Tab-separated table of C-alpha atoms in Angstrom:
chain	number	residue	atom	x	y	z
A	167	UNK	CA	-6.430	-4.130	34.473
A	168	UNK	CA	-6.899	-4.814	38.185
A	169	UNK	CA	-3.623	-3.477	38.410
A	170	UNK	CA	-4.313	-0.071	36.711
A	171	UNK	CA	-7.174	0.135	39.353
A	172	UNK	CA	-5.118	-0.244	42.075
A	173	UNK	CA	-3.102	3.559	41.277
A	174	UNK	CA	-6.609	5.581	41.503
A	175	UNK	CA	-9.138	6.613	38.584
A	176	UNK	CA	-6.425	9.389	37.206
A	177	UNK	CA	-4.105	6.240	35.975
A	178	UNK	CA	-7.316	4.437	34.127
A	179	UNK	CA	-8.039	7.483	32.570
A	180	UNK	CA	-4.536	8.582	31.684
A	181	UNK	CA	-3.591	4.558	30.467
A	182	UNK	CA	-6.878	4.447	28.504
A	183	UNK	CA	-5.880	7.344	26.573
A	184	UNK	CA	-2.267	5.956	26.158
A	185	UNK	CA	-4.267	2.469	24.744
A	186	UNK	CA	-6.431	4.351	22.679
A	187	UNK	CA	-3.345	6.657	20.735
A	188	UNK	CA	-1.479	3.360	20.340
A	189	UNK	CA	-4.687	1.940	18.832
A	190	UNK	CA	-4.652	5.128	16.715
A	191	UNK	CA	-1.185	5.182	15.830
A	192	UNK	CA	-0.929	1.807	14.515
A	193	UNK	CA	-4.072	1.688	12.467
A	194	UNK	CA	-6.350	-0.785	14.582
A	195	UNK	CA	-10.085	-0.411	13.809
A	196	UNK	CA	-12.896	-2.433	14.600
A	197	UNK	CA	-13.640	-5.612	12.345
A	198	UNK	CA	-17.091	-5.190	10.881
A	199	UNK	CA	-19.003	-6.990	13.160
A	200	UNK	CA	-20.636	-10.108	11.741
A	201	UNK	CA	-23.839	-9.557	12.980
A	202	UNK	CA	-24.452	-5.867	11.800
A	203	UNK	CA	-26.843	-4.586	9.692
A	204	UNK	CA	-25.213	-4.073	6.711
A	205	UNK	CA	-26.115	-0.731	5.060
A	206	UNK	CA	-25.262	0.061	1.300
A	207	UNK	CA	-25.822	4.204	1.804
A	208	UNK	CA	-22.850	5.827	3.938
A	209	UNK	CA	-24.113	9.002	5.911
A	210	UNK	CA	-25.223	11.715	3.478
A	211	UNK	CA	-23.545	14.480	5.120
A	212	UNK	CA	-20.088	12.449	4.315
A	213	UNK	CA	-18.182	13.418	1.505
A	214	UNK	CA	-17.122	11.570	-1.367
A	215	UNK	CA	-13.935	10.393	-1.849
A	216	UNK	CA	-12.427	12.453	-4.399
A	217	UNK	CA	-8.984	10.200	-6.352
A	218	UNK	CA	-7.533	10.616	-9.567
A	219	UNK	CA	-5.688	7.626	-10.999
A	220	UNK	CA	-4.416	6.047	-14.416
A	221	UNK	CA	-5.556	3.175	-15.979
A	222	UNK	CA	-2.613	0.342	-16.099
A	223	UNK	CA	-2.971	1.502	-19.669
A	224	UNK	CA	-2.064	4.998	-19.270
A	225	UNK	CA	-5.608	6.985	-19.126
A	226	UNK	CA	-6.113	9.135	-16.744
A	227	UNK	CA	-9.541	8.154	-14.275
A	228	UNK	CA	-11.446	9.363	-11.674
A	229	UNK	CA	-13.243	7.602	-8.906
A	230	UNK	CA	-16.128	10.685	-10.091
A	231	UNK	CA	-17.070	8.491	-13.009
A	232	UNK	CA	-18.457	5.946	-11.211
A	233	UNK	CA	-20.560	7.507	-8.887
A	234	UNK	CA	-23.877	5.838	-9.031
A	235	UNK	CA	-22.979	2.198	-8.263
A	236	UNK	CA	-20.951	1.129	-5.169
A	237	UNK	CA	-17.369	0.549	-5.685
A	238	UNK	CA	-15.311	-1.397	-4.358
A	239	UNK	CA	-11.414	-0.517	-4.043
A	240	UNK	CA	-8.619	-3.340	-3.305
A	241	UNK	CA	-5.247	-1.191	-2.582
A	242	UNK	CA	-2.054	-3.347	-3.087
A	243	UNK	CA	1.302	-2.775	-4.207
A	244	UNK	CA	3.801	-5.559	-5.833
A	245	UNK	CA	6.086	-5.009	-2.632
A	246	UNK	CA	3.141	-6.617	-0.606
A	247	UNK	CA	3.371	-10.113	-0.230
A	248	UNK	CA	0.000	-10.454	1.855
A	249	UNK	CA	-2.020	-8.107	-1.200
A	250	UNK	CA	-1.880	-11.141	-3.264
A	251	UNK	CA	-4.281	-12.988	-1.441
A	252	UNK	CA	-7.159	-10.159	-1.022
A	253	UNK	CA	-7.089	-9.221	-4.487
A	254	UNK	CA	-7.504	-12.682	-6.055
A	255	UNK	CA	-10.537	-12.133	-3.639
A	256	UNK	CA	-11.425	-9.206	-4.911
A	257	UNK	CA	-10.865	-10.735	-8.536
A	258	UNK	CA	-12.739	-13.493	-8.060
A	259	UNK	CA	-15.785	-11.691	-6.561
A	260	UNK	CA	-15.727	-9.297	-9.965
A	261	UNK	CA	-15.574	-12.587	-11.886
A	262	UNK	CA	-18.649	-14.524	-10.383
A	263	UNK	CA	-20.783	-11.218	-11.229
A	264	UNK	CA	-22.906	-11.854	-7.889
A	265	UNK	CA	-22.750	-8.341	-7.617
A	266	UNK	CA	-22.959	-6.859	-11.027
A	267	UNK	CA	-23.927	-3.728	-10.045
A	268	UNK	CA	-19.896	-3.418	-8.242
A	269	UNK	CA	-17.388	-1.680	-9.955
A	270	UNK	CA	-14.334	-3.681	-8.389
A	271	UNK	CA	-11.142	-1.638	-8.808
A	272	UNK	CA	-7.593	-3.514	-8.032
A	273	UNK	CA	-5.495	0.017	-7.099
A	274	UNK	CA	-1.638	-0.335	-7.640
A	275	UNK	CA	0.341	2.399	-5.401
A	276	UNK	CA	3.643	1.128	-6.954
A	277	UNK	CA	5.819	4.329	-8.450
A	278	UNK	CA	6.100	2.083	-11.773
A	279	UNK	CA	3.020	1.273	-13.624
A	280	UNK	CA	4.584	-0.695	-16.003
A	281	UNK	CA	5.914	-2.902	-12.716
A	282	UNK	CA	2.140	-3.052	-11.421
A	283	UNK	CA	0.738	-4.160	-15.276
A	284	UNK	CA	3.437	-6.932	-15.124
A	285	UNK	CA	2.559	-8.322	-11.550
A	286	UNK	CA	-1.071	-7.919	-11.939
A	287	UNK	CA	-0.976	-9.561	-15.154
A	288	UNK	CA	1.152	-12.839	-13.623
A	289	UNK	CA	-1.026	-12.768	-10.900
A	290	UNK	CA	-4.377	-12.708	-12.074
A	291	UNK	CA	-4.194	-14.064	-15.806
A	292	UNK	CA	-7.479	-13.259	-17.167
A	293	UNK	CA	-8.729	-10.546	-14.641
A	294	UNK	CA	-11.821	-9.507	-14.211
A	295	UNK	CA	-10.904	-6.346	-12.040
A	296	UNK	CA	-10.238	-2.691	-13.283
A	297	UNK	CA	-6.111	-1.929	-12.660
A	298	UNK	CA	-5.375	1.463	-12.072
A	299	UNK	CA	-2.525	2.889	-10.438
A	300	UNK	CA	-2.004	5.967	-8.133
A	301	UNK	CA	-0.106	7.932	-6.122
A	302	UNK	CA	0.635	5.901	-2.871
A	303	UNK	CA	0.407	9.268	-0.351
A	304	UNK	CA	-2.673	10.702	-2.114
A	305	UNK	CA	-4.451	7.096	-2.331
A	306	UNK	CA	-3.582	6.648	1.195
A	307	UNK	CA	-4.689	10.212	2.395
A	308	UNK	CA	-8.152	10.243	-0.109
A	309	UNK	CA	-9.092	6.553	1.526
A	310	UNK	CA	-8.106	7.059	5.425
A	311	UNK	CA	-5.832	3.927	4.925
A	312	UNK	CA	-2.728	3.311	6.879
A	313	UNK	CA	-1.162	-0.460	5.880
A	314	UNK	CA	-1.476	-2.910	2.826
A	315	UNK	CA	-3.592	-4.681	2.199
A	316	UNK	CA	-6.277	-2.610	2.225
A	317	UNK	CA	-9.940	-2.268	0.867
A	318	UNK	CA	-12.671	0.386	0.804
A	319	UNK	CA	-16.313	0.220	0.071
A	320	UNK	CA	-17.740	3.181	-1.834
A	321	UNK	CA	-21.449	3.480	-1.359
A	322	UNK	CA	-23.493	4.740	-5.101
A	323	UNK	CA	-22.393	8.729	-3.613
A	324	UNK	CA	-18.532	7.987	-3.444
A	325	UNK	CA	-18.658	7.861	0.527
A	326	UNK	CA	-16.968	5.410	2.162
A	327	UNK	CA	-19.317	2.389	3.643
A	328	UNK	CA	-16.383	0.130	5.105
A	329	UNK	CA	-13.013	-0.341	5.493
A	330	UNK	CA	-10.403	-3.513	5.279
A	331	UNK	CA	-6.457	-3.678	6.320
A	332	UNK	CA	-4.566	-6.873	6.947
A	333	UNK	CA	-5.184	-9.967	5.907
A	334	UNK	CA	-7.656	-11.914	8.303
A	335	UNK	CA	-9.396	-14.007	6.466
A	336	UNK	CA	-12.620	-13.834	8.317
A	337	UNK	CA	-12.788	-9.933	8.619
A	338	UNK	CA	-11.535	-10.332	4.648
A	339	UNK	CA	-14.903	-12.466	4.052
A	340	UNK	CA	-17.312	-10.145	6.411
A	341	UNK	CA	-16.110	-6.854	4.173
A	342	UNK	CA	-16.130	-9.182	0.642
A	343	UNK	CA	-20.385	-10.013	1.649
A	344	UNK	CA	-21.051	-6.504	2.589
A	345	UNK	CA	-19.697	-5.363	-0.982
A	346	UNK	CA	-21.545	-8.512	-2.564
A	347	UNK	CA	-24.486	-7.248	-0.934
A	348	UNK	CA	-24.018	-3.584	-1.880
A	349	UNK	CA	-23.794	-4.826	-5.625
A	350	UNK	CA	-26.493	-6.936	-6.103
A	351	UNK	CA	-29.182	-5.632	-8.244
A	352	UNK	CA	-31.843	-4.452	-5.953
A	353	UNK	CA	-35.676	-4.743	-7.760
């Protein structure tokens, strides 16, 4: 940075903004920091996320009928090698109910939901995740998500509490505790 310095304060300014679009552009966010307070309410002035899915079955869903309890959403697609990993996460943290109070959703954005049934099935025999399926540029736009893998926390009011993309496995574990925490029966 000394270097930057070195061309006068119109230079910092002008290659901070550069940094901060390429930050933009390619999707980087903070990691949840482990330290924070971990709140289980998003800002009441946000709104909810509003998506409309299928079932792997067929049914048409909405995330609107599960408002009241936090959600948690694990985007993936069968094309995405590195998606295998976080949702057996996310699987396995619907399985040990320590947060019963979670819906945990596994969200295909494959075109072909009979291709997403298939892999999901071979991949998590026994799974105790909802599979739906949706529209990759909707689910993408509705969720403010720009790579797989991805995850989103849903507070009780459909607004979004956290985020997850990529595949580090100690910014995975950090998001996976806040939803545990969300979903735990409070009382």
């Amino acid at each position: 940075m000394e270097v930057l310095r070195t061309t006068g304060p119109r230079a910092v300014s002008g290659a901070k903004a550069i940094l901060l679009t390429i930050g933009l552009v390619i999707g980087l966010r903070a990691p949840l920091p482990a330290h924070a307070e971990m709140l289980c309410q998003a800002n009441l002035e946000a709104a909810p996320v509003e998506l409309e899915a299928h079932t792997l079955d067929g049914d048409e869903i909405s995330l609107k009928t599960l408002r009241g309890q936090p959600v948690l959403i694990d985007v993936w697609a069968t094309w995405c090698s590195a998606c295998r990993t976080n949702l057996i996460a996310a699987n396995d943290l619907a399985a040990t109910n320590q947060a019963p109070d979670l819906a945990v959703i596994g969200l295909s954005v494959d075109h072909d939901r009979e291709d997403a049934r298939a892999w999901l099935e071979e991949a998590l025999p026994g799974r105790a995740l909802r599979g739906w399926q949706a529209n990759p540029s909707k689910t993408f736009a509705a969720l403010d998500i720009r790579a797989l893998p991805a995850a989103v926390l849903l507070d009780a009011g459909g607004r979004v509490l956290a985020r997850h993309e990529g595949s580090d496995a100690a910014e995975l574990e950090a998001f996976l505790a806040h939803a545990r925490q969300c979903g735990q029966k409070s009382g």
